[in-house]
Amino acid sequence: MTAPRLAVLDAVADEGSHQDAEAIVAAARRRLGSLSRQAVYDNLNALVAAGILRRIEPAGLPALYETRVGDNHHHLVCRRCHLTVDIECAVGAAPCLQPSHDHGFAIDEAEVLYWGLCPSCQHNPSE
């Protein structure tokens, strides 16, 4: 694994889950020094394609990256501060949610985003 790719992977793993690309750029640069934004994006895409990272894309927000892959968990996103947390499958075994009609697809994953207000935003409604 190349030094830039390792720096990107370490940045995602060490900075906590659900980081956007800009946070990963900053963290990877702290580890490696000079590193282009494009190199970080290229490495994020390669790590996602290899199944090492997972990209989640909440509507209206930048893509987020995490190291938790392969278990088909879901996410809860705060509408105000955008805190994103993992939640386990809603019901049953993967893919967790069975559609009423699969249209012949062999379904292997269900991506679910729950939205709401985190406890902090519930207690600070003016922010």
Tab-separated table of N, CA and C in Angstrom:
chain	number	residue	atom	x	y	z
A	1	MET	N	0.855	-1.171	0.000
A	1	MET	CA	0.000	0.000	0.000
A	1	MET	C	0.901	1.234	0.000
A	2	THR	N	0.557	2.211	-0.834
A	2	THR	CA	1.360	3.425	-0.940
A	2	THR	C	1.219	4.283	0.316
A	3	ALA	N	2.196	5.161	0.521
A	3	ALA	CA	2.160	6.050	1.687
A	3	ALA	C	0.921	6.952	1.681
A	4	PRO	N	0.546	7.562	0.536
A	4	PRO	CA	-0.673	8.372	0.546
A	4	PRO	C	-1.926	7.547	0.868
A	5	ARG	N	-2.017	6.342	0.316
A	5	ARG	CA	-3.196	5.509	0.584
A	5	ARG	C	-3.256	5.125	2.057
A	6	LEU	N	-2.112	4.781	2.626
A	6	LEU	CA	-2.065	4.429	4.042
A	6	LEU	C	-2.416	5.637	4.914
A	7	ALA	N	-1.946	6.822	4.528
A	7	ALA	CA	-2.272	8.037	5.288
A	7	ALA	C	-3.773	8.313	5.255
A	8	VAL	N	-4.403	8.104	4.108
A	8	VAL	CA	-5.849	8.307	3.987
A	8	VAL	C	-6.595	7.282	4.830
A	9	LEU	N	-6.194	6.022	4.733
A	9	LEU	CA	-6.847	4.971	5.516
A	9	LEU	C	-6.683	5.220	7.016
A	10	ASP	N	-5.481	5.581	7.432
A	10	ASP	CA	-5.239	5.893	8.845
A	10	ASP	C	-6.072	7.093	9.295
A	11	ALA	N	-6.203	8.085	8.428
A	11	ALA	CA	-6.993	9.267	8.776
A	11	ALA	C	-8.444	8.890	9.033
A	12	VAL	N	-9.001	8.036	8.197
A	12	VAL	CA	-10.393	7.614	8.400
A	12	VAL	C	-10.504	6.787	9.673
A	13	ALA	N	-9.574	5.865	9.873
A	13	ALA	CA	-9.635	4.970	11.033
A	13	ALA	C	-9.396	5.721	12.344
A	14	ASP	N	-8.443	6.639	12.356
A	14	ASP	CA	-8.046	7.300	13.601
A	14	ASP	C	-8.896	8.514	13.962
A	15	GLU	N	-9.456	9.183	12.980
A	15	GLU	CA	-10.223	10.403	13.248
A	15	GLU	C	-11.663	10.103	13.619
A	16	GLY	N	-12.071	8.869	13.522
A	16	GLY	CA	-13.448	8.501	13.835
A	16	GLY	C	-14.265	8.322	12.576
A	17	SER	N	-15.303	7.558	12.704
A	17	SER	CA	-16.149	7.263	11.553
A	17	SER	C	-16.901	8.491	11.082
A	18	HIS	N	-17.360	8.402	9.861
A	18	HIS	CA	-18.251	9.388	9.264
A	18	HIS	C	-17.580	10.738	9.052
A	19	GLN	N	-16.360	10.710	8.546
A	19	GLN	CA	-15.644	11.936	8.218
A	19	GLN	C	-15.866	12.262	6.748
A	20	ASP	N	-15.981	13.561	6.434
A	20	ASP	CA	-16.082	13.934	5.029
A	20	ASP	C	-14.676	14.063	4.441
A	21	ALA	N	-14.604	14.211	3.127
A	21	ALA	CA	-13.312	14.214	2.444
A	21	ALA	C	-12.416	15.351	2.915
A	22	GLU	N	-12.989	16.518	3.192
A	22	GLU	CA	-12.157	17.645	3.625
A	22	GLU	C	-11.506	17.375	4.977
A	23	ALA	N	-12.219	16.759	5.895
A	23	ALA	CA	-11.626	16.393	7.185
A	23	ALA	C	-10.537	15.346	6.985
A	24	ILE	N	-10.757	14.441	6.045
A	24	ILE	CA	-9.762	13.401	5.764
A	24	ILE	C	-8.533	14.009	5.107
A	25	VAL	N	-8.719	14.988	4.219
A	25	VAL	CA	-7.581	15.693	3.609
A	25	VAL	C	-6.713	16.300	4.708
A	26	ALA	N	-7.327	17.022	5.639
A	26	ALA	CA	-6.574	17.677	6.717
A	26	ALA	C	-5.848	16.654	7.578
A	27	ALA	N	-6.526	15.570	7.933
A	27	ALA	CA	-5.907	14.549	8.784
A	27	ALA	C	-4.778	13.827	8.053
A	28	ALA	N	-4.963	13.534	6.779
A	28	ALA	CA	-3.918	12.850	6.008
A	28	ALA	C	-2.696	13.750	5.836
A	29	ARG	N	-2.919	15.044	5.648
A	29	ARG	CA	-1.795	15.981	5.525
A	29	ARG	C	-1.020	16.082	6.834
A	30	ARG	N	-1.704	15.990	7.970
A	30	ARG	CA	-0.995	15.999	9.257
A	30	ARG	C	-0.079	14.782	9.366
A	31	ARG	N	-0.475	13.678	8.764
A	31	ARG	CA	0.313	12.451	8.838
A	31	ARG	C	1.461	12.438	7.834
A	32	LEU	N	1.197	12.955	6.638
A	32	LEU	CA	2.142	12.776	5.541
A	32	LEU	C	2.829	14.062	5.118
A	33	GLY	N	2.304	15.196	5.535
A	33	GLY	CA	2.845	16.463	5.067
A	33	GLY	C	2.134	16.875	3.800
A	34	SER	N	2.880	17.069	2.742
A	34	SER	CA	2.312	17.509	1.476
A	34	SER	C	1.525	16.379	0.813
A	35	LEU	N	0.256	16.658	0.542
A	35	LEU	CA	-0.604	15.676	-0.112
A	35	LEU	C	-1.720	16.455	-0.801
A	36	SER	N	-1.885	16.223	-2.094
A	36	SER	CA	-2.903	16.978	-2.825
A	36	SER	C	-4.305	16.494	-2.475
A	37	ARG	N	-5.237	17.388	-2.588
A	37	ARG	CA	-6.647	17.058	-2.369
A	37	ARG	C	-7.077	15.968	-3.352
A	38	GLN	N	-6.623	16.081	-4.612
A	38	GLN	CA	-6.986	15.083	-5.621
A	38	GLN	C	-6.450	13.705	-5.253
A	39	ALA	N	-5.243	13.644	-4.695
A	39	ALA	CA	-4.688	12.347	-4.272
A	39	ALA	C	-5.547	11.721	-3.180
A	40	VAL	N	-6.051	12.543	-2.276
A	40	VAL	CA	-6.921	12.021	-1.215
A	40	VAL	C	-8.208	11.483	-1.821
A	41	TYR	N	-8.835	12.252	-2.707
A	41	TYR	CA	-10.068	11.788	-3.354
A	41	TYR	C	-9.826	10.506	-4.151
A	42	ASP	N	-8.720	10.456	-4.892
A	42	ASP	CA	-8.403	9.248	-5.670
A	42	ASP	C	-8.235	8.040	-4.754
A	43	ASN	N	-7.549	8.239	-3.641
A	43	ASN	CA	-7.334	7.128	-2.707
A	43	ASN	C	-8.621	6.733	-1.990
A	44	LEU	N	-9.461	7.684	-1.654
A	44	LEU	CA	-10.760	7.345	-1.067
A	44	LEU	C	-11.566	6.483	-2.035
A	45	ASN	N	-11.593	6.889	-3.307
A	45	ASN	CA	-12.331	6.106	-4.309
A	45	ASN	C	-11.758	4.704	-4.457
A	46	ALA	N	-10.434	4.585	-4.460
A	46	ALA	CA	-9.798	3.269	-4.584
A	46	ALA	C	-10.091	2.396	-3.368
A	47	LEU	N	-10.063	2.977	-2.181
A	47	LEU	CA	-10.341	2.211	-0.961
A	47	LEU	C	-11.802	1.781	-0.885
A	48	VAL	N	-12.702	2.614	-1.376
A	48	VAL	CA	-14.118	2.224	-1.442
A	48	VAL	C	-14.291	1.099	-2.454
A	49	ALA	N	-13.680	1.240	-3.632
A	49	ALA	CA	-13.796	0.212	-4.674
A	49	ALA	C	-13.239	-1.127	-4.208
A	50	ALA	N	-12.208	-1.092	-3.371
A	50	ALA	CA	-11.593	-2.323	-2.853
A	50	ALA	C	-12.375	-2.910	-1.679
A	51	GLY	N	-13.390	-2.198	-1.211
A	51	GLY	CA	-14.187	-2.695	-0.095
A	51	GLY	C	-13.552	-2.476	1.265
A	52	ILE	N	-12.538	-1.612	1.327
A	52	ILE	CA	-11.841	-1.336	2.585
A	52	ILE	C	-12.545	-0.215	3.350
A	53	LEU	N	-13.091	0.741	2.610
A	53	LEU	CA	-13.876	1.827	3.193
A	53	LEU	C	-15.284	1.781	2.624
A	54	ARG	N	-16.202	2.387	3.344
A	54	ARG	CA	-17.576	2.535	2.875
A	54	ARG	C	-17.878	4.019	2.764
A	55	ARG	N	-18.520	4.393	1.668
A	55	ARG	CA	-18.954	5.776	1.461
A	55	ARG	C	-20.462	5.816	1.703
A	56	ILE	N	-20.898	6.755	2.514
A	56	ILE	CA	-22.330	6.979	2.671
A	56	ILE	C	-22.625	8.387	2.182
A	57	GLU	N	-23.782	8.568	1.581
A	57	GLU	CA	-24.098	9.841	0.946
A	57	GLU	C	-25.463	10.357	1.395
A	58	PRO	N	-25.503	10.973	2.585
A	58	PRO	CA	-26.768	11.553	3.042
A	58	PRO	C	-27.202	12.687	2.104
A	59	ALA	N	-28.461	12.717	1.748
A	59	ALA	CA	-28.979	13.731	0.827
A	59	ALA	C	-28.652	15.136	1.321
A	60	GLY	N	-28.082	15.939	0.431
A	60	GLY	CA	-27.790	17.329	0.752
A	60	GLY	C	-26.529	17.557	1.559
A	61	LEU	N	-25.789	16.497	1.856
A	61	LEU	CA	-24.554	16.609	2.644
A	61	LEU	C	-23.398	16.003	1.865
A	62	PRO	N	-22.154	16.385	2.212
A	62	PRO	CA	-21.010	15.741	1.564
A	62	PRO	C	-20.960	14.248	1.903
A	63	ALA	N	-20.349	13.487	1.020
A	63	ALA	CA	-20.153	12.060	1.284
A	63	ALA	C	-19.327	11.886	2.551
A	64	LEU	N	-19.621	10.834	3.286
A	64	LEU	CA	-18.902	10.488	4.511
A	64	LEU	C	-18.260	9.126	4.325
A	65	TYR	N	-17.156	8.903	5.022
A	65	TYR	CA	-16.414	7.655	4.878
A	65	TYR	C	-16.245	6.987	6.229
A	66	GLU	N	-16.248	5.656	6.203
A	66	GLU	CA	-16.056	4.888	7.430
A	66	GLU	C	-15.353	3.578	7.111
A	67	THR	N	-14.758	2.991	8.149
A	67	THR	CA	-14.054	1.716	7.989
A	67	THR	C	-14.952	0.520	8.258
A	68	ARG	N	-16.128	0.732	8.775
A	68	ARG	CA	-17.039	-0.382	9.071
A	68	ARG	C	-17.725	-0.805	7.771
A	69	VAL	N	-17.313	-1.938	7.234
A	69	VAL	CA	-17.833	-2.424	5.954
A	69	VAL	C	-18.343	-3.854	6.097
A	70	GLY	N	-19.215	-4.239	5.191
A	70	GLY	CA	-19.607	-5.631	5.068
A	70	GLY	C	-20.667	-6.132	6.015
A	71	ASP	N	-21.165	-5.295	6.917
A	71	ASP	CA	-22.148	-5.796	7.874
A	71	ASP	C	-23.534	-5.198	7.673
A	72	ASN	N	-23.689	-4.344	6.675
A	72	ASN	CA	-24.994	-3.796	6.303
A	72	ASN	C	-25.696	-3.065	7.444
A	73	HIS	N	-24.927	-2.312	8.242
A	73	HIS	CA	-25.550	-1.476	9.262
A	73	HIS	C	-26.120	-0.213	8.608
A	74	HIS	N	-26.869	0.545	9.365
A	74	HIS	CA	-27.513	1.745	8.848
A	74	HIS	C	-26.993	2.972	9.598
A	75	HIS	N	-27.549	4.139	9.280
A	75	HIS	CA	-27.071	5.385	9.871
A	75	HIS	C	-28.225	6.275	10.295
A	76	LEU	N	-27.947	7.067	11.324
A	76	LEU	CA	-28.867	8.071	11.834
A	76	LEU	C	-28.148	9.413	11.730
A	77	VAL	N	-28.789	10.401	11.092
A	77	VAL	CA	-28.165	11.696	10.824
A	77	VAL	C	-28.984	12.798	11.488
A	78	CYS	N	-28.297	13.674	12.221
A	78	CYS	CA	-28.967	14.823	12.826
A	78	CYS	C	-29.218	15.875	11.745
A	79	ARG	N	-30.446	16.336	11.662
A	79	ARG	CA	-30.810	17.333	10.653
A	79	ARG	C	-30.116	18.678	10.874
A	80	ARG	N	-29.743	18.986	12.103
A	80	ARG	CA	-29.165	20.292	12.395
A	80	ARG	C	-27.637	20.275	12.354
A	81	CYS	N	-27.008	19.441	13.160
A	81	CYS	CA	-25.537	19.467	13.259
A	81	CYS	C	-24.860	18.421	12.374
A	82	HIS	N	-25.633	17.527	11.782
A	82	HIS	CA	-25.168	16.482	10.869
A	82	HIS	C	-24.356	15.380	11.539
A	83	LEU	N	-24.412	15.302	12.866
A	83	LEU	CA	-23.812	14.164	13.553
A	83	LEU	C	-24.385	12.897	12.930
A	84	THR	N	-23.518	11.943	12.628
A	84	THR	CA	-23.943	10.685	12.011
A	84	THR	C	-23.460	9.540	12.879
A	85	VAL	N	-24.366	8.646	13.211
A	85	VAL	CA	-24.022	7.506	14.062
A	85	VAL	C	-24.490	6.217	13.400
A	86	ASP	N	-23.805	5.133	13.738
A	86	ASP	CA	-24.178	3.810	13.252
A	86	ASP	C	-25.344	3.267	14.054
A	87	ILE	N	-26.223	2.560	13.379
A	87	ILE	CA	-27.254	1.785	14.055
A	87	ILE	C	-27.311	0.413	13.397
A	88	GLU	N	-27.637	-0.567	14.178
A	88	GLU	CA	-27.695	-1.930	13.664
A	88	GLU	C	-28.922	-2.102	12.777
A	89	CYS	N	-29.005	-3.232	12.120
A	89	CYS	CA	-30.134	-3.520	11.236
A	89	CYS	C	-31.457	-3.298	11.952
A	90	ALA	N	-32.411	-2.788	11.222
A	90	ALA	CA	-33.717	-2.495	11.801
A	90	ALA	C	-34.414	-3.765	12.268
A	91	VAL	N	-34.482	-4.768	11.418
A	91	VAL	CA	-35.161	-6.019	11.749
A	91	VAL	C	-34.556	-7.136	10.917
A	92	GLY	N	-34.293	-8.264	11.527
A	92	GLY	CA	-33.917	-9.461	10.787
A	92	GLY	C	-32.486	-9.483	10.296
A	93	ALA	N	-32.210	-10.454	9.451
A	93	ALA	CA	-30.871	-10.661	8.901
A	93	ALA	C	-30.661	-9.786	7.667
A	94	ALA	N	-29.392	-9.572	7.309
A	94	ALA	CA	-29.064	-8.778	6.127
A	94	ALA	C	-29.810	-9.346	4.930
A	95	PRO	N	-30.358	-8.559	4.056
A	95	PRO	CA	-30.201	-7.119	3.980
A	95	PRO	C	-31.120	-6.307	4.874
A	96	CYS	N	-31.643	-6.859	5.890
A	96	CYS	CA	-32.409	-6.171	6.934
A	96	CYS	C	-33.823	-5.795	6.542
A	97	LEU	N	-34.009	-5.278	5.381
A	97	LEU	CA	-35.340	-4.863	4.956
A	97	LEU	C	-35.682	-5.571	3.657
A	98	GLN	N	-36.771	-6.258	3.638
A	98	GLN	CA	-37.200	-6.960	2.439
A	98	GLN	C	-38.258	-6.123	1.721
A	99	PRO	N	-38.044	-5.815	0.444
A	99	PRO	CA	-39.051	-5.060	-0.295
A	99	PRO	C	-40.282	-5.917	-0.561
A	100	SER	N	-41.388	-5.255	-0.814
A	100	SER	CA	-42.615	-5.995	-1.103
A	100	SER	C	-42.501	-6.766	-2.413
A	101	HIS	N	-41.665	-6.284	-3.343
A	101	HIS	CA	-41.440	-6.983	-4.605
A	101	HIS	C	-39.994	-6.726	-5.022
A	102	ASP	N	-39.230	-7.780	-5.277
A	102	ASP	CA	-37.808	-7.600	-5.595
A	102	ASP	C	-37.525	-7.441	-7.084
A	103	HIS	N	-38.539	-7.521	-7.943
A	103	HIS	CA	-38.389	-7.324	-9.387
A	103	HIS	C	-37.297	-8.196	-9.989
A	104	GLY	N	-37.038	-9.344	-9.392
A	104	GLY	CA	-36.039	-10.266	-9.902
A	104	GLY	C	-34.617	-9.986	-9.459
A	105	PHE	N	-34.412	-8.952	-8.658
A	105	PHE	CA	-33.069	-8.622	-8.182
A	105	PHE	C	-32.636	-9.611	-7.107
A	106	ALA	N	-31.351	-9.898	-7.055
A	106	ALA	CA	-30.765	-10.640	-5.940
A	106	ALA	C	-30.249	-9.587	-4.961
A	107	ILE	N	-31.058	-9.207	-4.013
A	107	ILE	CA	-30.738	-8.104	-3.101
A	107	ILE	C	-29.720	-8.567	-2.071
A	108	ASP	N	-28.624	-7.789	-1.921
A	108	ASP	CA	-27.601	-8.139	-0.941
A	108	ASP	C	-27.317	-7.022	0.052
A	109	GLU	N	-27.980	-5.879	-0.123
A	109	GLU	CA	-27.736	-4.767	0.790
A	109	GLU	C	-28.938	-3.835	0.780
A	110	ALA	N	-29.232	-3.266	1.921
A	110	ALA	CA	-30.249	-2.221	2.026
A	110	ALA	C	-29.595	-1.022	2.689
A	111	GLU	N	-29.698	0.137	2.081
A	111	GLU	CA	-29.103	1.341	2.653
A	111	GLU	C	-30.219	2.204	3.220
A	112	VAL	N	-30.175	2.387	4.521
A	112	VAL	CA	-31.219	3.141	5.204
A	112	VAL	C	-30.576	4.293	5.966
A	113	LEU	N	-31.122	5.478	5.790
A	113	LEU	CA	-30.711	6.642	6.572
A	113	LEU	C	-31.918	7.114	7.368
A	114	TYR	N	-31.749	7.147	8.670
A	114	TYR	CA	-32.760	7.721	9.548
A	114	TYR	C	-32.344	9.161	9.824
A	115	TRP	N	-33.299	10.071	9.887
A	115	TRP	CA	-33.038	11.480	10.140
A	115	TRP	C	-33.794	11.925	11.387
A	116	GLY	N	-33.204	12.844	12.126
A	116	GLY	CA	-33.851	13.380	13.313
A	116	GLY	C	-32.955	14.421	13.957
A	117	LEU	N	-33.208	14.729	15.215
A	117	LEU	CA	-32.377	15.657	15.976
A	117	LEU	C	-31.652	14.887	17.064
A	118	CYS	N	-30.339	15.087	17.154
A	118	CYS	CA	-29.547	14.434	18.191
A	118	CYS	C	-29.915	15.030	19.555
A	119	PRO	N	-29.532	14.381	20.645
A	119	PRO	CA	-29.866	14.908	21.975
A	119	PRO	C	-29.373	16.338	22.207
A	120	SER	N	-28.170	16.655	21.730
A	120	SER	CA	-27.639	18.000	21.925
A	120	SER	C	-28.495	19.047	21.216
A	121	CYS	N	-28.878	18.772	19.982
A	121	CYS	CA	-29.703	19.729	19.235
A	121	CYS	C	-31.119	19.812	19.789
A	122	GLN	N	-31.616	18.739	20.371
A	122	GLN	CA	-32.937	18.782	21.002
A	122	GLN	C	-32.932	19.722	22.208
A	123	HIS	N	-31.794	19.762	22.921
A	123	HIS	CA	-31.703	20.586	24.129
A	123	HIS	C	-31.276	22.019	23.841
A	124	ASN	N	-30.829	22.293	22.625
A	124	ASN	CA	-30.402	23.633	22.230
A	124	ASN	C	-31.123	24.033	20.944
A	125	PRO	N	-32.427	24.251	20.994
A	125	PRO	CA	-33.193	24.490	19.769
A	125	PRO	C	-32.856	25.787	19.043
A	126	SER	N	-32.216	26.745	19.702
A	126	SER	CA	-31.936	28.033	19.058
A	126	SER	C	-30.671	28.017	18.215
A	127	GLU	N	-29.844	27.009	18.362
A	127	GLU	CA	-28.571	26.986	17.621
A	127	GLU	C	-28.758	26.515	16.212
